[in-house]
CSV table of C-alpha atoms in Angstrom, one decimal:
chain,number,residue,atom,x,y,z
A,100,MET,CA,0.1,0.0,0.0
A,101,TRP,CA,2.6,2.5,1.1
A,102,LYS,CA,4.8,1.6,-2.0
A,103,ARG,CA,1.9,2.4,-4.3
A,104,ILE,CA,1.3,5.7,-2.5
A,105,ARG,CA,5.0,6.7,-2.9
A,106,ILE,CA,5.0,5.8,-6.5
A,107,THR,CA,1.7,7.7,-7.1
A,108,VAL,CA,3.1,10.8,-5.3
A,109,LEU,CA,6.4,10.7,-7.4
A,110,LEU,CA,4.5,10.3,-10.6
A,111,LEU,CA,2.4,13.4,-9.5
A,112,ILE,CA,5.6,15.3,-8.9
A,113,LEU,CA,7.2,14.4,-12.2
A,114,ALA,CA,3.8,15.3,-14.0
A,115,THR,CA,3.7,18.6,-12.3
A,116,VAL,CA,7.4,19.4,-13.2
A,117,ALA,CA,6.8,18.3,-16.8
A,118,LEU,CA,3.7,20.5,-17.0
A,119,GLU,CA,5.4,23.6,-15.5
A,120,THR,CA,8.4,23.0,-17.8
A,121,TRP,CA,5.9,22.9,-20.8
A,122,ARG,CA,4.3,26.0,-19.7
A,123,ALA,CA,7.5,27.8,-19.3
A,124,GLN,CA,8.7,26.9,-22.7
A,125,ARG,CA,5.3,27.8,-24.4
A,126,ALA,CA,5.4,31.2,-22.6
A,127,ALA,CA,8.9,32.0,-23.7
A,128,THR,CA,8.2,31.4,-27.5
A,129,SER,CA,4.8,33.0,-27.5
A,130,TRP,CA,6.3,36.4,-28.1
A,131,ARG,CA,3.3,38.1,-26.4
A,132,ASP,CA,5.4,39.5,-23.5
A,133,THR,CA,9.0,40.5,-23.0
A,134,LEU,CA,11.3,37.5,-22.6
A,135,GLN,CA,13.1,38.3,-19.1
A,136,VAL,CA,16.6,36.9,-19.3
A,137,ALA,CA,18.8,37.1,-16.1
A,138,VAL,CA,22.5,37.5,-17.0
A,139,TYR,CA,25.0,36.2,-14.4
A,140,PRO,CA,28.8,37.2,-15.1
A,141,ILE,CA,31.3,34.6,-13.8
A,142,ASN,CA,35.0,34.7,-13.8
A,143,GLY,CA,35.7,31.5,-15.4
A,144,ASP,CA,39.6,31.2,-14.9
A,145,GLY,CA,40.3,33.6,-11.8
A,146,SER,CA,42.2,36.0,-14.1
A,147,SER,CA,42.6,39.6,-13.5
A,148,ALA,CA,41.5,40.2,-17.1
A,149,ALA,CA,38.1,38.4,-16.4
A,150,ALA,CA,37.7,40.2,-13.2
A,151,GLN,CA,38.2,43.7,-14.8
A,152,ARG,CA,35.9,42.9,-17.6
A,153,ILE,CA,33.1,41.9,-15.2
A,154,GLN,CA,33.7,45.0,-13.1
A,155,ALA,CA,33.3,47.1,-16.2
A,156,LEU,CA,29.8,45.5,-17.2
A,157,GLU,CA,27.0,48.0,-17.3
A,158,ALA,CA,23.1,47.6,-17.6
A,159,ASP,CA,23.4,48.2,-21.3
A,160,SER,CA,26.3,46.0,-22.0
A,161,PHE,CA,24.1,43.4,-23.8
A,162,VAL,CA,21.9,45.9,-25.5
A,163,ASP,CA,23.2,44.6,-29.0
A,164,ILE,CA,21.6,41.3,-28.4
A,165,GLU,CA,18.3,42.9,-27.5
A,166,GLN,CA,18.4,45.0,-30.5
A,167,PHE,CA,19.3,42.2,-32.8
A,168,ILE,CA,16.4,39.8,-31.5
A,169,ALA,CA,14.1,42.9,-31.8
A,170,GLU,CA,15.0,43.4,-35.4
A,171,GLU,CA,14.5,39.8,-36.3
A,172,VAL,CA,11.2,39.5,-34.5
A,173,LYS,CA,10.1,42.6,-36.5
A,174,ARG,CA,11.4,41.0,-39.7
A,175,TYR,CA,9.1,38.0,-39.1
A,176,GLU,CA,6.2,40.5,-38.4
A,177,VAL,CA,5.6,39.5,-34.8
A,178,PRO,CA,4.0,42.4,-32.9
A,179,THR,CA,6.0,42.6,-29.8
A,180,LEU,CA,7.2,45.9,-28.5
A,181,GLN,CA,10.2,44.6,-26.6
A,182,PRO,CA,10.9,40.9,-27.3
A,183,VAL,CA,13.6,40.4,-25.0
A,184,ARG,CA,15.3,42.1,-22.1
A,185,LEU,CA,18.7,41.2,-20.6
A,186,ASN,CA,19.0,42.1,-17.0
A,187,LEU,CA,22.5,42.1,-15.5
A,188,GLN,CA,22.9,40.4,-12.2
A,189,GLN,CA,25.4,40.3,-9.5
A,190,ALA,CA,28.5,38.3,-10.5
A,191,LEU,CA,28.7,34.8,-9.1
A,192,ASN,CA,31.7,33.4,-7.5
A,193,THR,CA,31.1,29.6,-8.3
A,194,LEU,CA,31.2,27.9,-11.7
A,195,PRO,CA,28.3,25.8,-12.9
A,196,PRO,CA,28.7,22.2,-13.2
A,197,LEU,CA,31.2,21.1,-15.9
A,198,GLN,CA,29.9,19.0,-18.6
A,199,PRO,CA,31.9,15.8,-19.4
A,200,GLU,CA,34.0,15.6,-22.5
A,201,ARG,CA,32.2,13.6,-25.2
A,202,PRO,CA,29.2,12.7,-22.9
A,203,GLY,CA,27.0,9.9,-23.4
A,204,VAL,CA,23.3,10.1,-23.1
A,205,LEU,CA,23.2,9.2,-19.4
A,206,ASP,CA,26.1,11.6,-18.9
A,207,SER,CA,24.2,14.4,-20.5
A,208,VAL,CA,20.9,13.6,-18.5
A,209,PHE,CA,23.0,13.6,-15.2
A,210,TRP,CA,24.8,16.9,-16.2
A,211,SER,CA,21.4,18.5,-17.0
A,212,LEU,CA,19.9,17.6,-13.8
A,213,LYS,CA,23.1,18.7,-11.8
A,214,MET,CA,23.0,22.1,-13.8
A,215,ARG,CA,19.2,22.6,-12.9
A,216,TRP,CA,19.7,21.7,-9.2
A,217,TRP,CA,22.8,24.2,-9.2
A,218,VAL,CA,20.5,26.9,-10.8
A,219,TRP,CA,17.6,26.2,-8.4
A,220,ARG,CA,19.9,26.9,-5.4
A,221,LEU,CA,20.7,30.5,-6.7
A,222,PRO,CA,18.9,33.5,-5.2
A,223,THR,CA,15.9,34.4,-7.3
A,224,PRO,CA,16.1,37.8,-8.9
A,225,THR,CA,13.5,40.5,-8.1
A,226,LEU,CA,12.2,40.2,-11.6
A,227,ARG,CA,11.5,36.5,-12.1
A,228,PRO,CA,13.3,35.5,-15.3
A,229,ASN,CA,12.2,33.3,-18.1
A,230,VAL,CA,15.8,32.3,-18.9
A,231,ARG,CA,18.9,32.3,-16.8
A,232,LEU,CA,22.0,33.1,-18.8
A,233,PHE,CA,25.6,32.5,-17.4
A,234,VAL,CA,28.3,34.5,-19.1
A,235,VAL,CA,31.7,32.9,-18.2
A,236,TYR,CA,34.6,35.2,-19.1
A,237,HIS,CA,38.1,33.8,-19.7
A,238,ASP,CA,41.5,35.6,-20.2
A,239,GLY,CA,41.6,33.9,-23.6
A,240,SER,CA,45.5,34.0,-24.0
A,241,ALA,CA,45.4,30.4,-25.3
A,242,GLY,CA,43.2,31.5,-28.2
A,243,ARG,CA,40.2,29.4,-27.2
A,244,VAL,CA,37.6,29.0,-24.5
A,245,PRO,CA,35.5,26.0,-23.4
A,246,THR,CA,32.3,24.9,-25.3
A,247,SER,CA,29.2,26.8,-24.5
A,248,HIS,CA,25.9,25.2,-23.9
A,249,GLY,CA,22.1,26.1,-24.0
A,250,LEU,CA,19.4,23.9,-22.5
A,251,GLN,CA,15.8,24.3,-23.6
A,252,ARG,CA,14.7,22.1,-20.5
A,253,GLY,CA,15.1,24.4,-17.6
A,254,GLN,CA,15.9,27.4,-19.9
A,255,ILE,CA,19.5,27.7,-18.9
A,256,ALA,CA,22.4,28.9,-21.1
A,257,ILE,CA,26.2,28.9,-20.4
A,258,ALA,CA,28.2,31.2,-22.7
A,259,HIS,CA,32.1,30.9,-22.5
A,260,VAL,CA,33.5,34.1,-23.9
A,261,PHE,CA,36.7,36.2,-24.0
A,262,ALA,CA,37.4,38.9,-21.5
A,263,ASP,CA,38.9,41.2,-23.9
A,264,LYS,CA,36.6,44.2,-24.6
A,265,ALA,CA,37.5,44.2,-28.2
A,266,MET,CA,35.8,40.7,-28.4
A,267,GLN,CA,32.5,42.1,-27.1
A,268,ARG,CA,30.7,42.1,-30.5
A,269,SER,CA,31.7,38.6,-31.3
A,270,ASN,CA,31.0,37.5,-27.9
A,271,ALA,CA,27.5,38.7,-28.5
A,272,VAL,CA,27.2,36.2,-31.3
A,273,VAL,CA,27.9,33.3,-28.9
A,274,ILE,CA,25.6,34.6,-26.1
A,275,ALA,CA,22.7,35.1,-28.6
A,276,HIS,CA,23.4,31.7,-30.2
A,277,GLU,CA,23.1,30.0,-26.7
A,278,LEU,CA,20.2,32.1,-25.7
A,279,LEU,CA,18.2,30.7,-28.7
A,280,HIS,CA,19.0,27.2,-27.7
A,281,THR,CA,16.9,27.8,-24.5
A,282,LEU,CA,13.9,28.6,-26.7
A,283,GLY,CA,14.3,25.4,-28.8
A,284,ALA,CA,16.6,26.4,-31.6
A,285,THR,CA,18.9,23.7,-32.9
A,286,ASP,CA,22.4,23.8,-34.3
A,287,LYS,CA,22.6,24.1,-38.0
A,288,TYR,CA,26.2,23.1,-38.6
A,289,ASP,CA,28.2,19.8,-39.1
A,290,PRO,CA,30.2,19.5,-35.9
A,291,ALA,CA,32.9,17.6,-37.7
A,292,THR,CA,33.8,20.2,-40.3
A,293,LEU,CA,31.8,23.3,-38.9
A,294,GLU,CA,30.3,23.9,-42.3
A,295,PRO,CA,26.8,25.3,-42.1
A,296,ILE,CA,24.3,22.7,-43.3
A,297,TYR,CA,22.5,23.6,-46.5
A,298,PRO,CA,19.6,24.9,-46.5
A,299,SER,CA,18.9,25.2,-42.8
A,300,GLY,CA,22.2,26.8,-42.0
A,301,TYR,CA,22.2,29.4,-44.6
A,302,ALA,CA,20.6,32.8,-43.9
A,303,GLU,CA,19.8,33.2,-47.6
A,304,PRO,CA,19.5,29.7,-49.1
A,305,LEU,CA,17.9,30.9,-52.2
A,306,ALA,CA,20.7,33.5,-53.0
A,307,THR,CA,22.2,33.4,-56.4
A,308,PRO,CA,25.2,32.6,-56.6
A,309,ARG,CA,24.8,30.5,-53.4
A,310,LEU,CA,28.3,31.4,-52.2
A,311,PRO,CA,29.5,33.3,-50.5
A,312,GLN,CA,26.6,34.1,-48.3
A,313,ARG,CA,26.2,37.7,-47.1
A,314,PHE,CA,25.0,36.8,-43.6
A,315,CYS,CA,25.6,34.1,-41.0
A,316,GLU,CA,22.5,32.0,-40.0
A,317,LEU,CA,22.9,32.5,-36.1
A,318,MET,CA,22.4,28.8,-35.2
A,319,ALA,CA,25.1,27.9,-37.9
A,320,GLY,CA,27.7,30.1,-36.3
A,321,ARG,CA,29.8,30.7,-39.5
A,322,LEU,CA,29.6,32.5,-42.8
A,323,PRO,CA,29.2,30.1,-45.7
A,324,GLY,CA,31.9,31.0,-48.2
A,325,PHE,CA,35.0,29.5,-49.9
A,326,SER,CA,37.3,29.3,-46.9
A,327,ALA,CA,37.8,26.2,-44.7
A,328,PRO,CA,36.7,26.3,-42.1
A,329,PRO,CA,34.1,29.0,-42.8
A,330,GLU,CA,34.7,32.4,-41.3
A,331,GLN,CA,33.1,33.4,-37.9
A,332,PRO,CA,30.9,36.4,-37.9
A,333,ARG,CA,32.6,39.4,-36.2
A,334,SER,CA,29.3,40.8,-34.8
A,335,LEU,CA,25.4,40.2,-34.9
A,336,ALA,CA,25.3,42.7,-37.7
A,337,GLN,CA,26.6,39.8,-39.9
A,338,CYS,CA,23.8,37.5,-38.7
A,339,LEU,CA,20.2,36.6,-39.3
A,340,ILE,CA,17.7,34.1,-37.9
A,341,GLY,CA,16.8,31.7,-40.7
A,342,GLU,CA,13.3,30.4,-41.4
A,343,GLN,CA,13.8,26.9,-39.7
A,344,THR,CA,15.2,28.5,-36.5
A,345,ALA,CA,12.3,31.0,-36.6
A,346,ARG,CA,9.7,28.2,-36.7
A,347,GLU,CA,11.7,26.3,-33.8
A,348,ILE,CA,11.4,29.4,-31.6
A,349,GLY,CA,8.0,30.5,-32.5
A,350,LEU,CA,8.3,33.3,-34.8
A,351,LEU,CA,7.0,31.3,-37.7
A,352,HIS,CA,4.3,28.7,-37.8
A,353,PRO,CA,3.6,25.9,-40.4
């Protein structure tokens, strides 16, 4: 009897969590209200460069991401006055759980659960966010940073970026890319070659000639052209949200 009661209670809890997750995801991609994004800066390597960059952040440091999404929402004729708002929070002193290298299915599931538990323990901002975005700054002297991640379940994004202020515009591309993952957008490049996948990874798939492309499809992450690997966009001014991505995040409907 008690075993059946425990199982029933557990199933009710799981059903409630699943329902709330579905509601949160649906609300985030309805585009009726402003998507509230809480941005948490983190010093990823303990460097003075990262500390100084975080110290210099201001409320409007991520406005180019807001403007890019607003322009794309308008281009898809969705009537939202301010589609997204990135709200800068106090810097965190702890790093999020590290995802295993080359994770299997179970590894990814356990990491996702650990990540959601870590986020759940953080103080809730005054304005309850739809998405929690962790921007992890690195000195970048080695020329590379860890892989970034965006989770639709839980609506959590981790963007690893360079602390150099000169990289702010290219950092914005990474941050916006991971933010759209939390809304259901999928990657549109071949992970083995980094080549954008045709046609979904092309901002203008019907262009003649096809190459080089004028713009980068944000979820492809690179400009299709004649170079190998393809060139990375220098700023969001070189990016667009393609039609498949627009469908995935609710800007277009079948």
